[in-house]
Amino acid sequence: MKKTNLIWLLSASSVLLTACNDGSDGKAGLNGTDGVNGLSSLVLQSKLNAGNTHCWLGGVQVDSGLDKDRNGLLDSSEVTQTSYLCNPDNFASSGVSLPYSVLRNDLENGAIPGSTFEIRNGGYGSDLDGHPSNPMQFYALTDRGPNAVFSGAQGSGKMFPVPDYTPRIGLFEIHAGGTISLVKNILLKDRAGNPISGLPNSSALGGTGETPYDAHGEVIRVDMNQPYDALTNPIKTDDYGLDSEGLVAMSDGTFWVSDEYGPHIVHYSADGVEIDRINAFPEDERIHFQLPAEFANRWANRGMEGLTVTPDEKTLVGIMQSSLDNPSKNRTDLTRIVTINLETGVQAQYLYKQEKGSNSNSAIKALSATQFLVLERDGAFFNSTPSAMKHVYKIDLSSATNLESLTDSGSITQDAALGLMVSGETLEQVVKNSAVGNDFSAGWAKLASLGITPAEKVDLIVDMVSTVQYPHDKMEGLWVIDDGRLGVLNDDDFATWSTNGVLEQKYLDNTQSRVDSNTLYIVNGLDLSTN
C-alpha cells in the first residue's frame, strides 16, 4: 500500500506540474516596472533675413538635436547640429545690374546710323559706400552727368547732352532674391538749397578750361536765348558744379564728396545741402580747411578720384587719380594721398606708386587708421584687351614718408605753391626727368636715397579680370562689406560714348548688343582684416 500510494502521489504531482506549465488555468504574474521612454529627435527651421552672417542674401537655418527636457521644443542648449540653406548669389560671378531711368532717347546713335540711343541715369558708378547701419543698403555716386569730348566754335571741351543734370547720390537696396532697387535719390545742392550742375567751375576755382556745349553743338551760355558774347552773354560755368568721384557715408547721415574739378572735397547734409568745403584755393571764402596748394595742379579730369574716412570718422583720406601736372605736364606712375584731420585741419601727404604710368586710382577705402584698399586700373575693355588691369591692393601708410613733415634740408625744400622740392624740381619732375622710356624706377630710387618712401603695397586683394573677366573699362567703386566680402561697381558713363565727337551708345561688345550698365559685383573669401 505504501508503495502504491507513493507512485500515485508522484503521478499526481506530475499531472499538477504539467497543468501549471500549460498556464491555462493558472494565475497571472505581477507586471514589471515600465522602462524610461526614449528622447525625441527634433528639427527646427528658421528663416534668415538678408544680411545674415551665414547667408548674406538670406535663406534657412536648420537646427537639430534631442529634446532632453522633454518639453517638445528644441531649446538652444539642445542643438547639436546646424546647417544652412542659402539663397543663390549671382553677385560674385556675373554681377547684378542697378536699375536705371532714361534721361533722353531722341539723339541719333553714331554707332548705328539711323537709330537712336538711350542716355541713362545710370551713371551711379563713380563710387559707392555702405549704409552705416543697414548691411543690405549702399550709396552710389554719379559724376557731373552725361558728357563726351567735343570741339566747337569756342574751342575744345565737352558736350553735355543733358546740361541741367544734377550730380546725385543714389540709395540702393539689395533684396533676398538677388535684385537691387533704388530707394531714393539725393540731389546735391548749394548752401541755399538749389540743385547744382555738373558744369565746369570758373578758372579761379579750378576750372578745367573745358568749354561746355549742348547736344546740338551750341556753346552753353548764360542766356541760351541770346547769342554768345564774351562780355554780355559768356560761357556758363558753375562754381558749385562738381565732377563728383569719391564718396563717404558718415554715421550721422551726412556725406563727404570729392571731385575732379578743383579738386573740391564737399560736406553735404543728409538731404544733399552743402555744409562745408575743402580745396586748394585760399581765395574761396567757402572753405574751412585748405588743401596743399600743389593739388590745384591736378591733371584735368583726373582729380581726387577716391575718398574715405578712418574708422573713427576723424580723418578724411583722399587719393588723386593720376600724376599732378606739377608745375606742368608730368605724366608718370607717381600719385598722391592726402589725410585731413576733421577736428584740427592737420594734414599729411604720402606718395603712391602705380603699377604702370597713367593708370587711374579710382577708389580708396579705409580698413584702419593706416591700412587702406586702393582700386588701381587702366582704361581698357577686357573684350578687346584681355590683359586689362583692374586691381584692388591693400596698402599701409605706417612706414610711408609724410611729405608735410619734411623740412628744408640740403637739396630738399618746401615750396608754398608746388610742395616738396628736390634740387629745385617737384617730385613729379624728379620721377619724369629720370625716366628711361616708361621706366620710372630711377626717379623712385632717387627719392628713396633721400628717405622718401611711398605707401607700402601689402597685398593684391583681387584681380577682377582674372576673377570674373571684368568686362567694363571703368572699375571705380569699392564697398567694404565685411572682413571677407568686397563690393565692386563700374561707371557706365550713363551708357553714353562718343567717337570723333559724335555721340553714341556705349557698348561692351563688338556686335553692339550689350550696353554698358552699372553692375555690382561682390567678391567673397577675401582677407580684408588688418595686421
Tab-separated table of C-alpha atoms in Angstrom, residues 114-507:
chain	number	residue	atom	x	y	z
A	114	GLY	CA	19.538	105.770	-88.495
A	115	SER	CA	18.804	104.628	-84.947
A	116	THR	CA	18.577	106.475	-81.659
A	117	PHE	CA	20.085	105.569	-78.300
A	118	GLU	CA	19.310	105.903	-74.603
A	119	ILE	CA	21.132	108.264	-72.290
A	120	ARG	CA	20.558	106.557	-68.984
A	121	ASN	CA	20.596	107.512	-65.360
A	122	GLY	CA	22.543	105.133	-64.740
A	123	GLY	CA	25.795	106.808	-64.132
A	124	TYR	CA	25.983	105.826	-60.449
A	125	GLY	CA	29.375	104.145	-60.604
A	126	SER	CA	31.782	106.940	-59.624
A	127	ASP	CA	31.984	105.491	-56.119
A	128	LEU	CA	29.916	103.685	-53.538
A	129	ASP	CA	29.841	103.266	-49.777
A	130	GLY	CA	27.848	101.084	-47.441
A	131	HIS	CA	24.908	102.390	-45.438
A	132	PRO	CA	26.275	102.900	-41.905
A	133	SER	CA	23.543	100.831	-40.207
A	134	ASN	CA	21.762	98.762	-42.879
A	135	PRO	CA	24.007	95.983	-44.257
A	136	MET	CA	21.799	95.476	-47.324
A	137	GLN	CA	21.845	99.092	-48.472
A	138	PHE	CA	24.559	101.130	-50.139
A	139	TYR	CA	25.017	104.615	-51.555
A	140	ALA	CA	26.318	105.150	-55.102
A	141	LEU	CA	27.535	108.412	-56.618
A	142	THR	CA	27.190	109.871	-60.106
A	143	ASP	CA	29.681	112.196	-61.703
A	144	ARG	CA	28.851	115.503	-63.444
A	145	GLY	CA	26.433	113.881	-65.879
A	146	PRO	CA	26.460	112.570	-69.458
A	147	ASN	CA	29.323	114.120	-71.408
A	148	ALA	CA	31.674	113.459	-74.285
A	149	VAL	CA	34.738	115.060	-75.815
A	150	PHE	CA	33.761	117.741	-78.344
A	151	SER	CA	35.245	120.723	-80.161
A	152	GLY	CA	33.105	123.614	-81.334
A	153	ALA	CA	33.195	127.272	-82.233
A	154	GLN	CA	34.627	128.225	-78.831
A	155	GLY	CA	37.359	125.585	-78.808
A	156	SER	CA	37.776	122.113	-77.340
A	157	GLY	CA	35.630	120.998	-74.457
A	158	LYS	CA	32.809	118.666	-73.558
A	159	MET	CA	29.357	118.060	-74.959
A	160	PHE	CA	26.692	117.905	-72.245
A	161	PRO	CA	23.566	116.371	-73.849
A	162	VAL	CA	21.685	116.839	-70.542
A	163	PRO	CA	23.197	120.181	-69.429
A	164	ASP	CA	20.848	120.698	-66.488
A	165	TYR	CA	21.766	117.331	-64.940
A	166	THR	CA	22.330	117.440	-61.175
A	167	PRO	CA	25.004	115.149	-59.690
A	168	ARG	CA	23.424	112.879	-57.094
A	169	ILE	CA	23.758	110.110	-54.573
A	170	GLY	CA	21.500	107.102	-55.001
A	171	LEU	CA	20.486	104.891	-52.085
A	172	PHE	CA	20.106	101.282	-53.240
A	173	GLU	CA	18.897	98.127	-51.515
A	174	ILE	CA	19.827	94.504	-52.196
A	175	HIS	CA	16.969	92.040	-51.838
A	176	ALA	CA	16.974	88.377	-50.849
A	177	GLY	CA	16.070	87.380	-54.391
A	178	GLY	CA	19.334	88.897	-55.616
A	179	THR	CA	17.866	92.028	-57.185
A	180	ILE	CA	18.692	95.677	-56.495
A	181	SER	CA	16.207	98.531	-56.163
A	182	LEU	CA	16.665	102.292	-55.989
A	183	VAL	CA	15.307	103.567	-52.669
A	184	LYS	CA	15.820	107.286	-53.293
A	185	ASN	CA	17.959	109.935	-54.953
A	186	ILE	CA	19.729	112.683	-53.034
A	187	LEU	CA	20.396	115.618	-55.349
A	188	LEU	CA	23.479	117.673	-54.476
A	189	LYS	CA	22.682	121.311	-53.673
A	190	ASP	CA	24.454	124.562	-52.893
A	191	ARG	CA	24.257	126.229	-49.485
A	192	ALA	CA	20.968	127.892	-50.374
A	193	GLY	CA	19.415	124.535	-51.234
A	194	ASN	CA	19.487	124.987	-55.015
A	195	PRO	CA	20.451	121.955	-57.131
A	196	ILE	CA	23.971	122.259	-58.508
A	197	SER	CA	25.022	121.307	-62.033
A	198	GLY	CA	27.901	119.344	-63.454
A	199	LEU	CA	29.172	122.268	-65.498
A	200	PRO	CA	32.825	123.303	-65.010
A	201	ASN	CA	33.940	125.789	-62.379
A	202	SER	CA	35.377	129.177	-63.208
A	203	SER	CA	39.139	129.286	-63.766
A	204	ALA	CA	39.740	130.845	-60.350
A	205	LEU	CA	38.345	127.780	-58.603
A	206	GLY	CA	39.918	125.006	-60.591
A	207	GLY	CA	38.110	125.243	-63.891
A	208	THR	CA	39.400	122.640	-66.322
A	209	GLY	CA	39.225	125.014	-69.277
A	210	GLU	CA	36.671	122.725	-70.912
A	211	THR	CA	34.130	124.660	-72.956
A	212	PRO	CA	30.632	123.212	-72.403
A	213	TYR	CA	28.430	122.503	-75.437
A	214	ASP	CA	24.912	121.153	-75.688
A	215	ALA	CA	23.743	118.216	-77.827
A	216	HIS	CA	23.400	120.483	-80.872
A	217	GLY	CA	26.961	121.735	-80.572
A	218	GLU	CA	25.965	125.153	-79.272
A	219	VAL	CA	28.145	126.608	-76.561
A	220	ILE	CA	26.290	126.611	-73.244
A	221	ARG	CA	25.971	130.246	-72.219
A	222	VAL	CA	24.258	132.247	-69.505
A	223	ASP	CA	21.223	133.063	-71.688
A	224	MET	CA	20.573	130.353	-74.265
A	225	ASN	CA	18.015	132.594	-75.979
A	226	GLN	CA	20.695	135.091	-76.889
A	227	PRO	CA	23.857	134.617	-78.989
A	228	TYR	CA	27.200	134.081	-77.324
A	229	ASP	CA	29.129	137.197	-76.364
A	230	ALA	CA	32.246	137.010	-74.214
A	231	LEU	CA	31.188	140.075	-72.207
A	232	THR	CA	27.403	140.245	-72.211
A	233	ASN	CA	26.473	136.572	-72.596
A	234	PRO	CA	29.531	134.491	-71.682
A	235	ILE	CA	30.064	130.753	-71.341
A	236	LYS	CA	28.121	129.397	-68.389
A	237	THR	CA	30.146	127.996	-65.507
A	238	ASP	CA	29.105	126.859	-62.032
A	239	ASP	CA	31.353	127.376	-59.032
A	240	TYR	CA	29.195	124.898	-57.110
A	241	GLY	CA	29.362	122.443	-60.003
A	242	LEU	CA	31.056	119.132	-59.280
A	243	ASP	CA	32.527	116.322	-61.294
A	244	SER	CA	31.925	114.103	-58.279
A	245	GLU	CA	34.076	110.980	-57.868
A	246	GLY	CA	34.693	109.958	-54.223
A	247	LEU	CA	32.012	109.218	-51.612
A	248	VAL	CA	31.917	108.784	-47.844
A	249	ALA	CA	28.680	107.991	-45.995
A	250	MET	CA	29.076	109.150	-42.384
A	251	SER	CA	27.290	107.563	-39.431
A	252	ASP	CA	25.426	110.842	-38.740
A	253	GLY	CA	23.744	110.633	-42.142
A	254	THR	CA	25.887	113.261	-43.853
A	255	PHE	CA	28.209	112.737	-46.816
A	256	TRP	CA	31.649	113.828	-47.968
A	257	VAL	CA	32.219	114.001	-51.731
A	258	SER	CA	35.470	114.628	-53.619
A	259	ASP	CA	35.653	115.709	-57.239
A	260	GLU	CA	37.841	116.212	-60.309
A	261	TYR	CA	37.296	119.920	-60.911
A	262	GLY	CA	39.084	121.643	-58.041
A	263	PRO	CA	39.618	119.190	-56.686
A	264	HIS	CA	36.983	120.016	-54.090
A	265	ILE	CA	36.011	117.990	-51.031
A	266	VAL	CA	32.464	118.954	-50.032
A	267	HIS	CA	30.462	118.072	-46.940
A	268	TYR	CA	26.736	117.570	-47.610
A	269	SER	CA	23.789	117.140	-45.270
A	270	ALA	CA	21.607	114.039	-45.368
A	271	ASP	CA	19.400	115.958	-47.799
A	272	GLY	CA	22.313	116.909	-50.049
A	273	VAL	CA	22.755	120.557	-49.000
A	274	GLU	CA	26.352	121.807	-48.803
A	275	ILE	CA	27.667	122.263	-45.260
A	276	ASP	CA	31.394	122.766	-45.694
A	277	ARG	CA	34.158	122.643	-48.304
A	278	ILE	CA	37.871	121.884	-48.546
A	279	ASN	CA	40.049	122.780	-51.545
A	280	ALA	CA	43.395	124.289	-52.531
A	281	PHE	CA	42.121	127.806	-53.307
A	282	PRO	CA	42.657	130.241	-50.421
A	283	GLU	CA	40.519	132.894	-52.103
A	284	ASP	CA	37.453	130.636	-51.923
A	285	GLU	CA	35.503	132.030	-48.961
A	286	ARG	CA	33.517	128.804	-48.619
A	287	ILE	CA	36.420	126.650	-47.436
A	288	HIS	CA	37.109	125.611	-43.875
A	289	PHE	CA	40.454	123.890	-44.434
A	290	GLN	CA	42.828	124.351	-47.363
A	291	LEU	CA	44.467	121.503	-49.271
A	292	PRO	CA	48.174	121.742	-50.087
A	293	ALA	CA	48.471	124.181	-52.993
A	294	GLU	CA	50.026	121.613	-55.357
A	295	PHE	CA	46.724	119.708	-55.509
A	296	ALA	CA	45.337	122.541	-57.630
A	297	ASN	CA	47.788	121.391	-60.330
A	298	ARG	CA	45.804	118.257	-60.986
A	299	TRP	CA	45.687	116.728	-64.428
A	300	ALA	CA	42.369	117.859	-65.935
A	301	ASN	CA	39.660	115.216	-65.422
A	302	ARG	CA	41.955	113.246	-63.134
A	303	GLY	CA	41.434	114.905	-59.800
A	304	MET	CA	40.588	113.421	-56.388
A	305	GLU	CA	39.005	110.220	-57.609
A	306	GLY	CA	38.865	108.423	-54.256
A	307	LEU	CA	37.799	109.462	-50.755
A	308	THR	CA	37.348	107.607	-47.467
A	309	VAL	CA	37.295	108.217	-43.724
A	310	THR	CA	39.149	106.358	-40.986
A	311	PRO	CA	37.019	104.038	-38.809
A	312	ASP	CA	36.862	106.633	-36.002
A	313	GLU	CA	35.487	109.136	-38.568
A	314	LYS	CA	38.083	111.717	-37.560
A	315	THR	CA	40.290	111.765	-40.648
A	316	LEU	CA	39.386	112.053	-44.336
A	317	VAL	CA	41.747	110.308	-46.739
A	318	GLY	CA	41.769	111.248	-50.432
A	319	ILE	CA	43.735	109.831	-53.357
A	320	MET	CA	44.480	111.539	-56.657
A	321	GLN	CA	43.552	109.617	-59.768
A	322	SER	CA	46.841	110.211	-61.576
A	323	SER	CA	50.004	112.304	-61.544
A	324	LEU	CA	49.773	116.018	-60.903
A	325	ASP	CA	50.711	118.432	-63.667
A	326	ASN	CA	53.110	119.975	-61.226
A	327	PRO	CA	54.031	122.562	-62.341
A	328	SER	CA	53.304	121.372	-65.896
A	329	LYS	CA	52.605	118.109	-67.670
A	330	ASN	CA	54.484	115.309	-65.857
A	331	ARG	CA	52.671	112.053	-66.546
A	332	THR	CA	54.270	109.228	-64.533
A	333	ASP	CA	53.344	106.490	-62.051
A	334	LEU	CA	53.624	108.872	-59.055
A	335	THR	CA	50.356	109.845	-57.378
A	336	ARG	CA	49.476	111.389	-54.025
A	337	ILE	CA	47.393	110.597	-50.956
A	338	VAL	CA	46.303	113.298	-48.507
A	339	THR	CA	44.859	112.912	-44.999
A	340	ILE	CA	42.877	115.667	-43.268
A	341	ASN	CA	42.019	115.676	-39.573
A	342	LEU	CA	38.429	116.943	-39.474
A	343	GLU	CA	38.825	118.419	-35.991
A	344	THR	CA	42.152	120.224	-36.312
A	345	GLY	CA	42.706	120.524	-40.060
A	346	VAL	CA	46.175	118.979	-39.692
A	347	GLN	CA	47.150	117.271	-42.930
A	348	ALA	CA	49.624	114.640	-44.049
A	349	GLN	CA	50.656	113.742	-47.558
A	350	TYR	CA	52.042	110.485	-48.960
A	351	LEU	CA	53.152	109.107	-52.316
A	352	TYR	CA	51.604	106.117	-54.072
A	353	LYS	CA	53.421	104.221	-56.830
A	354	GLN	CA	51.191	102.842	-59.565
A	355	GLU	CA	51.836	99.583	-61.382
A	356	LYS	CA	52.194	101.438	-64.656
A	357	GLY	CA	52.220	105.087	-65.643
A	358	SER	CA	48.939	106.857	-66.320
A	359	ASN	CA	46.871	104.234	-64.517
A	360	SER	CA	43.899	105.502	-62.536
A	361	ASN	CA	43.457	105.267	-58.776
A	362	SER	CA	39.673	105.190	-58.768
A	363	ALA	CA	38.798	104.466	-55.119
A	364	ILE	CA	40.238	104.237	-51.637
A	365	LYS	CA	38.574	102.647	-48.592
A	366	ALA	CA	39.839	102.592	-45.005
A	367	LEU	CA	40.388	99.317	-43.176
A	368	SER	CA	42.100	101.012	-40.211
A	369	ALA	CA	43.845	104.294	-39.440
A	370	THR	CA	46.839	103.233	-41.546
A	371	GLN	CA	45.681	100.429	-43.855
A	372	PHE	CA	43.502	101.006	-46.911
A	373	LEU	CA	42.227	99.405	-50.071
A	374	VAL	CA	43.156	101.183	-53.302
A	375	LEU	CA	41.467	100.466	-56.622
A	376	GLU	CA	44.016	100.803	-59.434
A	377	ARG	CA	43.004	100.273	-63.047
A	378	ASP	CA	43.686	101.078	-66.651
A	379	GLY	CA	41.026	102.201	-69.141
A	380	ALA	CA	40.902	99.056	-71.273
A	381	PHE	CA	37.950	96.777	-72.034
A	382	PHE	CA	38.577	93.065	-71.465
A	383	ASN	CA	36.700	92.331	-74.688
A	384	SER	CA	39.421	93.960	-76.765
A	385	THR	CA	42.312	93.818	-74.296
A	386	PRO	CA	42.491	90.532	-72.325
A	387	SER	CA	45.457	91.942	-70.370
A	388	ALA	CA	43.326	94.788	-68.960
A	389	MET	CA	44.263	95.702	-65.377
A	390	LYS	CA	41.544	96.044	-62.719
A	391	HIS	CA	43.240	95.533	-59.358
A	392	VAL	CA	42.495	96.185	-55.702
A	393	TYR	CA	45.500	96.483	-53.391
A	394	LYS	CA	45.816	96.596	-49.622
A	395	ILE	CA	48.255	99.378	-48.723
A	396	ASP	CA	49.830	100.603	-45.488
A	397	LEU	CA	50.913	104.150	-44.666
A	398	SER	CA	52.732	103.249	-41.444
A	399	SER	CA	56.194	103.288	-42.998
A	400	ALA	CA	55.459	105.818	-45.747
A	401	THR	CA	57.038	109.281	-45.613
A	402	ASN	CA	54.752	112.135	-44.638
A	403	LEU	CA	55.819	114.824	-47.101
A	404	GLU	CA	54.373	117.539	-44.879
A	405	SER	CA	56.743	116.563	-42.065
A	406	LEU	CA	59.913	117.187	-44.068
A	407	THR	CA	61.673	120.487	-43.550
A	408	ASP	CA	64.239	122.332	-45.635
A	409	SER	CA	67.492	120.411	-45.541
A	410	GLY	CA	70.174	120.166	-48.203
A	411	SER	CA	68.518	119.517	-51.566
A	412	ILE	CA	65.049	119.230	-50.008
A	413	THR	CA	62.884	122.354	-49.739
A	414	GLN	CA	59.204	123.089	-49.227
A	415	ASP	CA	57.601	125.404	-51.799
A	416	ALA	CA	54.303	127.128	-50.941
A	417	ALA	CA	52.867	126.587	-54.415
A	418	LEU	CA	54.494	123.349	-55.595
A	419	GLY	CA	55.035	121.365	-52.405
A	420	LEU	CA	58.147	119.351	-51.601
A	421	MET	CA	61.030	120.039	-53.981
A	422	VAL	CA	64.288	118.163	-54.621
A	423	SER	CA	67.091	120.308	-56.054
A	424	GLY	CA	64.519	122.718	-57.436
A	425	GLU	CA	62.341	120.030	-59.043
A	426	THR	CA	58.877	118.917	-57.957
A	427	LEU	CA	58.521	115.248	-57.079
A	428	GLU	CA	56.666	114.731	-60.344
A	429	GLN	CA	59.606	116.252	-62.221
A	430	VAL	CA	62.141	114.117	-60.347
A	431	VAL	CA	60.416	110.929	-61.497
A	432	LYS	CA	59.647	112.176	-65.002
A	433	ASN	CA	63.098	113.614	-65.722
A	434	SER	CA	64.863	110.473	-64.544
A	435	ALA	CA	62.723	108.128	-66.640
A	436	VAL	CA	64.024	105.834	-69.345
A	437	GLY	CA	61.055	105.498	-71.672
A	438	ASN	CA	58.195	104.353	-69.448
A	439	ASP	CA	60.546	103.050	-66.763
A	440	PHE	CA	60.347	105.442	-63.810
A	441	SER	CA	62.393	103.361	-61.361
A	442	ALA	CA	65.425	105.683	-61.427
A	443	GLY	CA	63.353	108.591	-60.116
A	444	TRP	CA	61.892	106.465	-57.347
A	445	ALA	CA	65.393	105.304	-56.416
A	446	LYS	CA	66.487	108.922	-56.155
A	447	LEU	CA	63.594	109.688	-53.809
A	448	ALA	CA	64.418	106.592	-51.749
A	449	SER	CA	68.016	107.755	-51.368
A	450	LEU	CA	66.610	110.887	-49.744
A	451	GLY	CA	64.464	108.872	-47.352
A	452	ILE	CA	61.202	109.450	-49.231
A	453	THR	CA	59.221	106.200	-49.202
A	454	PRO	CA	55.805	105.638	-50.843
A	455	ALA	CA	52.896	103.720	-49.362
A	456	GLU	CA	53.594	100.009	-48.974
A	457	LYS	CA	51.553	97.686	-51.157
A	458	VAL	CA	50.865	94.900	-48.682
A	459	ASP	CA	48.947	92.584	-50.978
A	460	LEU	CA	46.963	92.246	-54.190
A	461	ILE	CA	43.484	91.642	-52.809
A	462	VAL	CA	41.662	90.875	-56.048
A	463	ASP	CA	42.316	90.907	-59.779
A	464	MET	CA	38.844	91.408	-61.235
A	465	VAL	CA	39.882	90.442	-64.761
A	466	SER	CA	41.091	87.019	-63.698
A	467	THR	CA	38.274	86.624	-61.175
A	468	VAL	CA	35.234	87.466	-63.331
A	469	GLN	CA	36.688	88.538	-66.702
A	470	TYR	CA	35.570	92.029	-65.759
A	471	PRO	CA	34.042	93.462	-68.975
A	472	HIS	CA	33.881	97.169	-68.101
A	473	ASP	CA	36.524	99.813	-68.724
A	474	LYS	CA	35.875	101.938	-65.638
A	475	MET	CA	36.023	99.992	-62.383
A	476	GLU	CA	35.548	102.857	-59.920
A	477	GLY	CA	33.602	101.999	-56.760
A	478	LEU	CA	34.534	99.918	-53.700
A	479	TRP	CA	32.347	98.842	-50.784
A	480	VAL	CA	33.937	97.044	-47.825
A	481	ILE	CA	31.031	94.872	-46.674
A	482	ASP	CA	32.887	92.847	-44.015
A	483	ASP	CA	36.280	91.235	-43.409
A	484	GLY	CA	35.876	88.859	-46.333
A	485	ARG	CA	33.461	90.459	-48.781
A	486	LEU	CA	34.075	93.370	-51.156
A	487	GLY	CA	31.635	95.136	-53.480
A	488	VAL	CA	32.914	96.463	-56.826
A	489	LEU	CA	30.970	98.839	-59.084
A	490	ASN	CA	31.709	100.269	-62.538
A	491	ASP	CA	31.000	103.689	-64.016
A	492	ASP	CA	28.837	103.138	-67.116
A	493	ASP	CA	29.106	106.775	-68.321
A	494	PHE	CA	25.301	106.976	-68.471
A	495	ALA	CA	25.572	104.382	-71.283
A	496	THR	CA	26.860	107.243	-73.453
A	497	TRP	CA	30.028	107.257	-75.540
A	498	SER	CA	31.476	109.251	-78.410
A	499	THR	CA	33.716	108.644	-81.386
A	500	ASN	CA	35.317	111.658	-83.027
A	501	GLY	CA	32.910	113.910	-81.147
A	502	VAL	CA	29.789	112.015	-82.281
A	503	LEU	CA	27.548	110.694	-79.508
A	504	GLU	CA	26.638	107.023	-79.454
A	505	GLN	CA	25.524	104.201	-77.189
A	506	LYS	CA	28.279	102.716	-75.023
A	507	TYR	CA	28.635	99.008	-75.785
